[in-house]
Coordinates of C-alpha atoms in Angstrom, one line a residue:
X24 CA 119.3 91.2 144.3
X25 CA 117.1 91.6 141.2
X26 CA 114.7 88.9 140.7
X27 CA 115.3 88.0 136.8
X28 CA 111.4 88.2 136.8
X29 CA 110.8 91.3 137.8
X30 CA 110.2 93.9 134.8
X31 CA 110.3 97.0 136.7
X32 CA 112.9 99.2 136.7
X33 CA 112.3 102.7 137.8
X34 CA 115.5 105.1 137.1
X35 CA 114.8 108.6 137.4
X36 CA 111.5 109.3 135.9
X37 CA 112.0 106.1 133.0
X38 CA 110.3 102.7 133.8
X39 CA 111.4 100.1 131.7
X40 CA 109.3 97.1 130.5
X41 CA 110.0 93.8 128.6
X42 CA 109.0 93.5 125.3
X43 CA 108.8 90.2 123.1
X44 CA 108.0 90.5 119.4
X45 CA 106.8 86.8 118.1
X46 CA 106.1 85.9 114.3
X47 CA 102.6 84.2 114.7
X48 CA 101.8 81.0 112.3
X49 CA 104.9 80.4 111.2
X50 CA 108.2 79.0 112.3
X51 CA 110.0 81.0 110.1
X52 CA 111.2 84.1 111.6
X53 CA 109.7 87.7 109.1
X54 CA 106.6 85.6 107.7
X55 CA 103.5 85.1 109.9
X56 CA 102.2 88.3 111.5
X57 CA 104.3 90.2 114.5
X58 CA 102.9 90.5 117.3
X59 CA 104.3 92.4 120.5
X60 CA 103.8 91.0 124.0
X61 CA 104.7 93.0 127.0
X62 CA 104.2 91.2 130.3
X63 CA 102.9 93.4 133.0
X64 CA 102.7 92.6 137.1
X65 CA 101.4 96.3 137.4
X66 CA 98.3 98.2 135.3
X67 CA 99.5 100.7 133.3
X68 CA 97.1 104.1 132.3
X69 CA 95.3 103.5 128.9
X70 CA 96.6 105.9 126.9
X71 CA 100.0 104.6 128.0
X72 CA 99.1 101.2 126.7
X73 CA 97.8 103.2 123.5
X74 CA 100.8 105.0 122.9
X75 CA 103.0 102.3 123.1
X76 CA 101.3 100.1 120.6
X77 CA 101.3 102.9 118.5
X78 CA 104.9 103.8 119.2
X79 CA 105.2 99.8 118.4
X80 CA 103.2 100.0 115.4
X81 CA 102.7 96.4 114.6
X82 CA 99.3 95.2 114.5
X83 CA 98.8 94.2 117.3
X84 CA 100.6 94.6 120.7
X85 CA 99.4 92.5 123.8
X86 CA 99.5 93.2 127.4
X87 CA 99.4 89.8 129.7
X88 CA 99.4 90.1 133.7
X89 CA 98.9 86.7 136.1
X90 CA 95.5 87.1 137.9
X91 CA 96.3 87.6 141.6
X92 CA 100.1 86.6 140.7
X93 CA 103.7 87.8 141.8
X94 CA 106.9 87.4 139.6
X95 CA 107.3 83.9 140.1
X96 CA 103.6 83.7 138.6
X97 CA 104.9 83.8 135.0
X98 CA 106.3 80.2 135.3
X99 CA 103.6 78.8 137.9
X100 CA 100.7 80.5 136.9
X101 CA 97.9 79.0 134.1
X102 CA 95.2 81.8 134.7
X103 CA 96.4 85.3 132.7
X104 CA 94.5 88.5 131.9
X105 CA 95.2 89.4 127.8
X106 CA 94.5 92.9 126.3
X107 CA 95.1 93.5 122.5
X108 CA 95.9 97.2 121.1
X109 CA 96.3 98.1 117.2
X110 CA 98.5 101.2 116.6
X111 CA 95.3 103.0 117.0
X112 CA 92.4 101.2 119.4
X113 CA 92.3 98.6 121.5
X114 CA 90.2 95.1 119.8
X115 CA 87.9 92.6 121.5
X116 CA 89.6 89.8 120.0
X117 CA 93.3 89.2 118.2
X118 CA 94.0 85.2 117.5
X119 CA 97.9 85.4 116.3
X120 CA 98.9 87.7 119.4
X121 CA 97.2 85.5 121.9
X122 CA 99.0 82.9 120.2
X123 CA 102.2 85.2 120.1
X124 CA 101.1 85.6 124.2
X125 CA 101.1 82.0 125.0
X126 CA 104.7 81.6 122.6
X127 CA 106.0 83.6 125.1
X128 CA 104.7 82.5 128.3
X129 CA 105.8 78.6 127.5
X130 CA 109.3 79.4 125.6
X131 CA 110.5 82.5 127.3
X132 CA 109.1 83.1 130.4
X133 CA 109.5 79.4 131.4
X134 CA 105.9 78.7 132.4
X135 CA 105.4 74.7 132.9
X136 CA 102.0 74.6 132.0
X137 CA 100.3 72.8 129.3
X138 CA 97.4 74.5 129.4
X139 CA 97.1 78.8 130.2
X140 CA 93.6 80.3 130.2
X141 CA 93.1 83.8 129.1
X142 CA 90.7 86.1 130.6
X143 CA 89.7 88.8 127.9
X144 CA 87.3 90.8 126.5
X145 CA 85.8 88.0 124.4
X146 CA 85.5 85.7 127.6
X147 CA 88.4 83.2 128.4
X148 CA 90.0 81.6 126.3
X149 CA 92.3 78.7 126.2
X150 CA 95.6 78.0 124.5
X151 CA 97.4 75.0 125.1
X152 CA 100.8 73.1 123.7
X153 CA 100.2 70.0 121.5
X154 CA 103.3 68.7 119.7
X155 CA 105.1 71.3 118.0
X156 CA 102.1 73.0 117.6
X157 CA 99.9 75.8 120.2
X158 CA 96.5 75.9 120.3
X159 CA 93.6 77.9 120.9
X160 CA 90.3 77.6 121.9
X161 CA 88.2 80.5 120.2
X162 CA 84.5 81.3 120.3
X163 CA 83.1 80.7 116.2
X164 CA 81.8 83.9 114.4
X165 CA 79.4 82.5 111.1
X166 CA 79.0 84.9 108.4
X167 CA 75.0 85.4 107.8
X168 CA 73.6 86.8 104.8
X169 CA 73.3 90.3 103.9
X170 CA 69.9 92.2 104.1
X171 CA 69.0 93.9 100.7
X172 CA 70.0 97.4 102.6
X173 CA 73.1 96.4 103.7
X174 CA 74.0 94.6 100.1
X175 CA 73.5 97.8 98.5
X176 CA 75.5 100.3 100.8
X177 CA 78.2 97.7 100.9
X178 CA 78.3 96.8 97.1
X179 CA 80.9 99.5 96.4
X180 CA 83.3 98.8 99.3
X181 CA 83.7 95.4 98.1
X182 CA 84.1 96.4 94.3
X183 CA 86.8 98.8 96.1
X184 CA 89.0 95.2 97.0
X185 CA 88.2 92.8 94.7
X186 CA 88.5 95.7 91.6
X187 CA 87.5 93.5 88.7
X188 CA 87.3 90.0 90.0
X189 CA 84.3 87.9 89.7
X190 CA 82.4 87.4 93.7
X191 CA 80.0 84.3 94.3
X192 CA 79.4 85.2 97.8
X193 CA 79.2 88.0 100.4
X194 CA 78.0 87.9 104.1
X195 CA 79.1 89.4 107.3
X196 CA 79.7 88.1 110.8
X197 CA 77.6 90.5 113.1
X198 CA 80.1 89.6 116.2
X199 CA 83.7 90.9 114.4
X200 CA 82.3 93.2 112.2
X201 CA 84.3 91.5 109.3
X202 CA 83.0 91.2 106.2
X203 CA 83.6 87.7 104.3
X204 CA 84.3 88.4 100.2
X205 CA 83.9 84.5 98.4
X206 CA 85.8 85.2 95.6
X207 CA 84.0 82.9 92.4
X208 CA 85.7 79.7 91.2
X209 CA 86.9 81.4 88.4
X210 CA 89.4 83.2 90.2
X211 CA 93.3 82.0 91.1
X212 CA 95.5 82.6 93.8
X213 CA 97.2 84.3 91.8
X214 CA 94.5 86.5 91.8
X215 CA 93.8 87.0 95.0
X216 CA 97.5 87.5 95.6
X217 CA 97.3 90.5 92.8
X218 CA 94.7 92.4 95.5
X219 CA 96.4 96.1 96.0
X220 CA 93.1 97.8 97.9
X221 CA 93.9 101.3 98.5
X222 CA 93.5 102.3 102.2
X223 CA 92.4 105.7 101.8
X224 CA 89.6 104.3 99.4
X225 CA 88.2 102.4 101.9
X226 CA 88.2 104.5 104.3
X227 CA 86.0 107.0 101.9
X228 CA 84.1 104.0 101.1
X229 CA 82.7 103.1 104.5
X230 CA 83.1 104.7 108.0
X231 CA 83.5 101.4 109.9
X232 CA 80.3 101.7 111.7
X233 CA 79.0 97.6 110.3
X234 CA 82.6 96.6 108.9
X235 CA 85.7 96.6 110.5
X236 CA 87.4 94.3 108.2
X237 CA 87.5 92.6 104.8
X238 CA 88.1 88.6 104.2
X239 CA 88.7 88.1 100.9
X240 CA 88.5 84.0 100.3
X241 CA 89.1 81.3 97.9
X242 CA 89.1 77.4 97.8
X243 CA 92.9 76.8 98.0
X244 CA 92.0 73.2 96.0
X245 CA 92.3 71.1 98.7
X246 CA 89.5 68.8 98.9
X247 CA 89.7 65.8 100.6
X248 CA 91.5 65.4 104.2
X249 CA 94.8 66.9 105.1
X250 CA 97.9 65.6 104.3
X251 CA 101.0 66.3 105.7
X252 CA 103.3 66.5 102.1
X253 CA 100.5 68.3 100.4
X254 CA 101.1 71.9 98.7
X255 CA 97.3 72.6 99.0
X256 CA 94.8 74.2 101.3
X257 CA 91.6 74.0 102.2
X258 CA 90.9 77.9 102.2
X259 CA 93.2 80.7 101.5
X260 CA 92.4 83.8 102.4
X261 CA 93.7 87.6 102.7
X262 CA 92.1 90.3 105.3
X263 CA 91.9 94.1 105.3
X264 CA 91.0 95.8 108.2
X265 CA 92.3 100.0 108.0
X266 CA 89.1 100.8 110.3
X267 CA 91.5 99.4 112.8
X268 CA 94.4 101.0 111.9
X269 CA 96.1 97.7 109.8
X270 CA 96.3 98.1 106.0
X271 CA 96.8 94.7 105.4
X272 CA 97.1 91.9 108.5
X273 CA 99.5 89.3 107.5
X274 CA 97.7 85.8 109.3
X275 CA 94.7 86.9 111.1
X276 CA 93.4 84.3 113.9
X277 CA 90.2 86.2 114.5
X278 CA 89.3 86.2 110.7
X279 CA 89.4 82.3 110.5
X280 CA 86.8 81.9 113.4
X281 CA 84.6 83.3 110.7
X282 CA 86.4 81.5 107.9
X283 CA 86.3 78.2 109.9
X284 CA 82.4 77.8 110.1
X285 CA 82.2 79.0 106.3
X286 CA 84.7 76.8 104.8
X287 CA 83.3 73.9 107.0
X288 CA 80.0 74.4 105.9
X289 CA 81.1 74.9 102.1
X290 CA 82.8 71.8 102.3
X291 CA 81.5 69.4 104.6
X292 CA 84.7 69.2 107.0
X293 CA 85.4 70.1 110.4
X294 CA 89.2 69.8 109.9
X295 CA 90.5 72.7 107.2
X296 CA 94.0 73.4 106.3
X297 CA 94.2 77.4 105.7
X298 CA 96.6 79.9 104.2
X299 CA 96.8 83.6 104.9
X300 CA 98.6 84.4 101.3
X301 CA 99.5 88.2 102.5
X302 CA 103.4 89.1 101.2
X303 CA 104.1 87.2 104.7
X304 CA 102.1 84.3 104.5
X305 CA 101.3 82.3 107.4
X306 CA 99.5 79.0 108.2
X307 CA 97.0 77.6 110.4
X308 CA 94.9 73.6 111.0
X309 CA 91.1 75.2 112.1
X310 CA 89.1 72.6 113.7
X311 CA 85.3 73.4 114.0
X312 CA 84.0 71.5 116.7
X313 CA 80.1 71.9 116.5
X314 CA 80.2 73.3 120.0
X315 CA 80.0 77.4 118.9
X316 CA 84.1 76.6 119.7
X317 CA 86.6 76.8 117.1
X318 CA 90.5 75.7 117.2
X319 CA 93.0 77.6 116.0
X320 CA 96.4 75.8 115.8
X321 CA 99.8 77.1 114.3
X322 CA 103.3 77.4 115.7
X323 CA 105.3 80.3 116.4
X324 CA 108.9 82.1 117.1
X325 CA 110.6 84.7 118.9
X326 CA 112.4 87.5 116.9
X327 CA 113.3 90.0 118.8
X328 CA 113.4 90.3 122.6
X329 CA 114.8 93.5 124.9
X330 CA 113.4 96.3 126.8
X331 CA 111.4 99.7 126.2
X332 CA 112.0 102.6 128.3
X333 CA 108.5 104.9 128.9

């Protein structure tokens, strides 16, 4: 008898793994951002785990094993190991597929905890269920000031995204290698939304060695505290990153641990409603917590689910 946890099946030469893909910040199934999770009770090479993100092609695809676990581990087990790979390179850090991760874990895989800690490249980190909501415990990444050098050499790639538009500030979080654009207060969402950067441009424009990826920010108009009926948002935002591989990342958890500390700063909250306005859209509650710890919250749902033969 099969156990209907076991995700290992060897037929001639073909082993064949499952495969979740989870629309991350959103309950709406084709907005948020796709995300991949393949659960694994056995390593796999890394160019195996290469190709089949690439094969996969979304922008991220994540790999989750149970640390010292068996198949019944997926529903008893809160302690995981999480890798995340682009189509082209594996990151340290991926927010909306460790969200996509833990989607899985609670509402497929059956696990029964509240609380799962990840053990990843950027340390552990924590996700946990509260109401209809998931969220995650993520280390903070300010943006700090440019040095005159590094304004200079970096004054074309931004006029490469923003074109035209008017920017009141620019910094760069050293940890993630992103880039924070403040659009001025002149500018709309509309605006923003209007943002076609061409990939191949960028590319020319920097070779990824201090930036890895663009933010390009706004207020979204929201200035007092959230409420739940409102249309507005604290921050919106949209993110580039084609050093990794990803023209345009729909919701981006990694880029609002730098947004998070920014926005909080900018308007003296900790709690900040956030939009990701890419074609997709997604949305996200950041709480900054004052202890180097952001969360992340948003919700989440399974699209597709099935098998992949390699």
């Amino acid at each position: 008898m099969i156990c209907c946890f076991c995700y290992y099946y060897y037929s001639f030469r073909t082993m064949k793994l499952q495969i979740f893909t989870v629309d991350a910040f959103t309950d709406q199934p084709f907005s948020g951002n796709p995300a991949a999770v393949v659960p694994l009770l056995e390593p796999l090479e890394e160019q195996t785990l290469q190709n089949l993100a690439s094969e996969l092609n979304l922008s991220e695809t994540a790999y989750v094993s149970p640390i010292g676990g068996d198949t019944e581990s997926w529903v008893t087990s809160s302690q995981f190991t999480l890798r995340w790979f682009t189509p082209t390179n594996e990151v340290p850090l991926c927010g909306h597929a460790t969200l996509a991760t833990a989607h899985t874990l609670f509402n497929c895989l059956g696990n029964r905890n509240n609380r799962l800690e990840f053990k990843t490249m950027s340390g552990v980190l924590v996700a946990r269920k509260e109401s209809s909501n998931i969220v995650l415990d993520f280390p903070e990444n300010p943006p700090e000031p440019l040095t005159a050098e590094q304004t200079t050499d970096l004054d074309v790639l931004v006029k490469g995204v923003v074109n035209n538009l008017l920017v009141d500030t620019v910094l760069l979080s050293h940890t993630t290698k992103k880039l924070l654009v403040k659009l001025h207060s002149s500018c709309t969402r509309k605006d923003l939304e209007s943002l076609k950067p061409d990939t191949a441009s960028l590319l020319s424009l920097h070779n990824g060695s201090l930036v890895k990826g663009i933010i390009v920010t706004l207020s979204g108009g929201l200035q007092g505290e959230m409420s739940e009926d409102s249309q507005l948002y604290h921050c919106i935002s949209r993110y580039f990153a084609p050093w990794n591989g990803i023209p345009e990342d729909p919701v981006t958890g990694s880029a609002h641990t730098v947004l998070g500390p920014f926005w909080s700063k900018e308007l003296g909250m900790t709690r900040l409603r956030c939009r990701q306005c890419s074609p997709r859209g997604g949305d996200l509650i950041v709480s900054v917590r004052g202890d180097g710890r952001v969360d992340l919250a948003g919700k989440a749902t399974t699209v597709i689910q099935g098998h992949i033969s390699i």
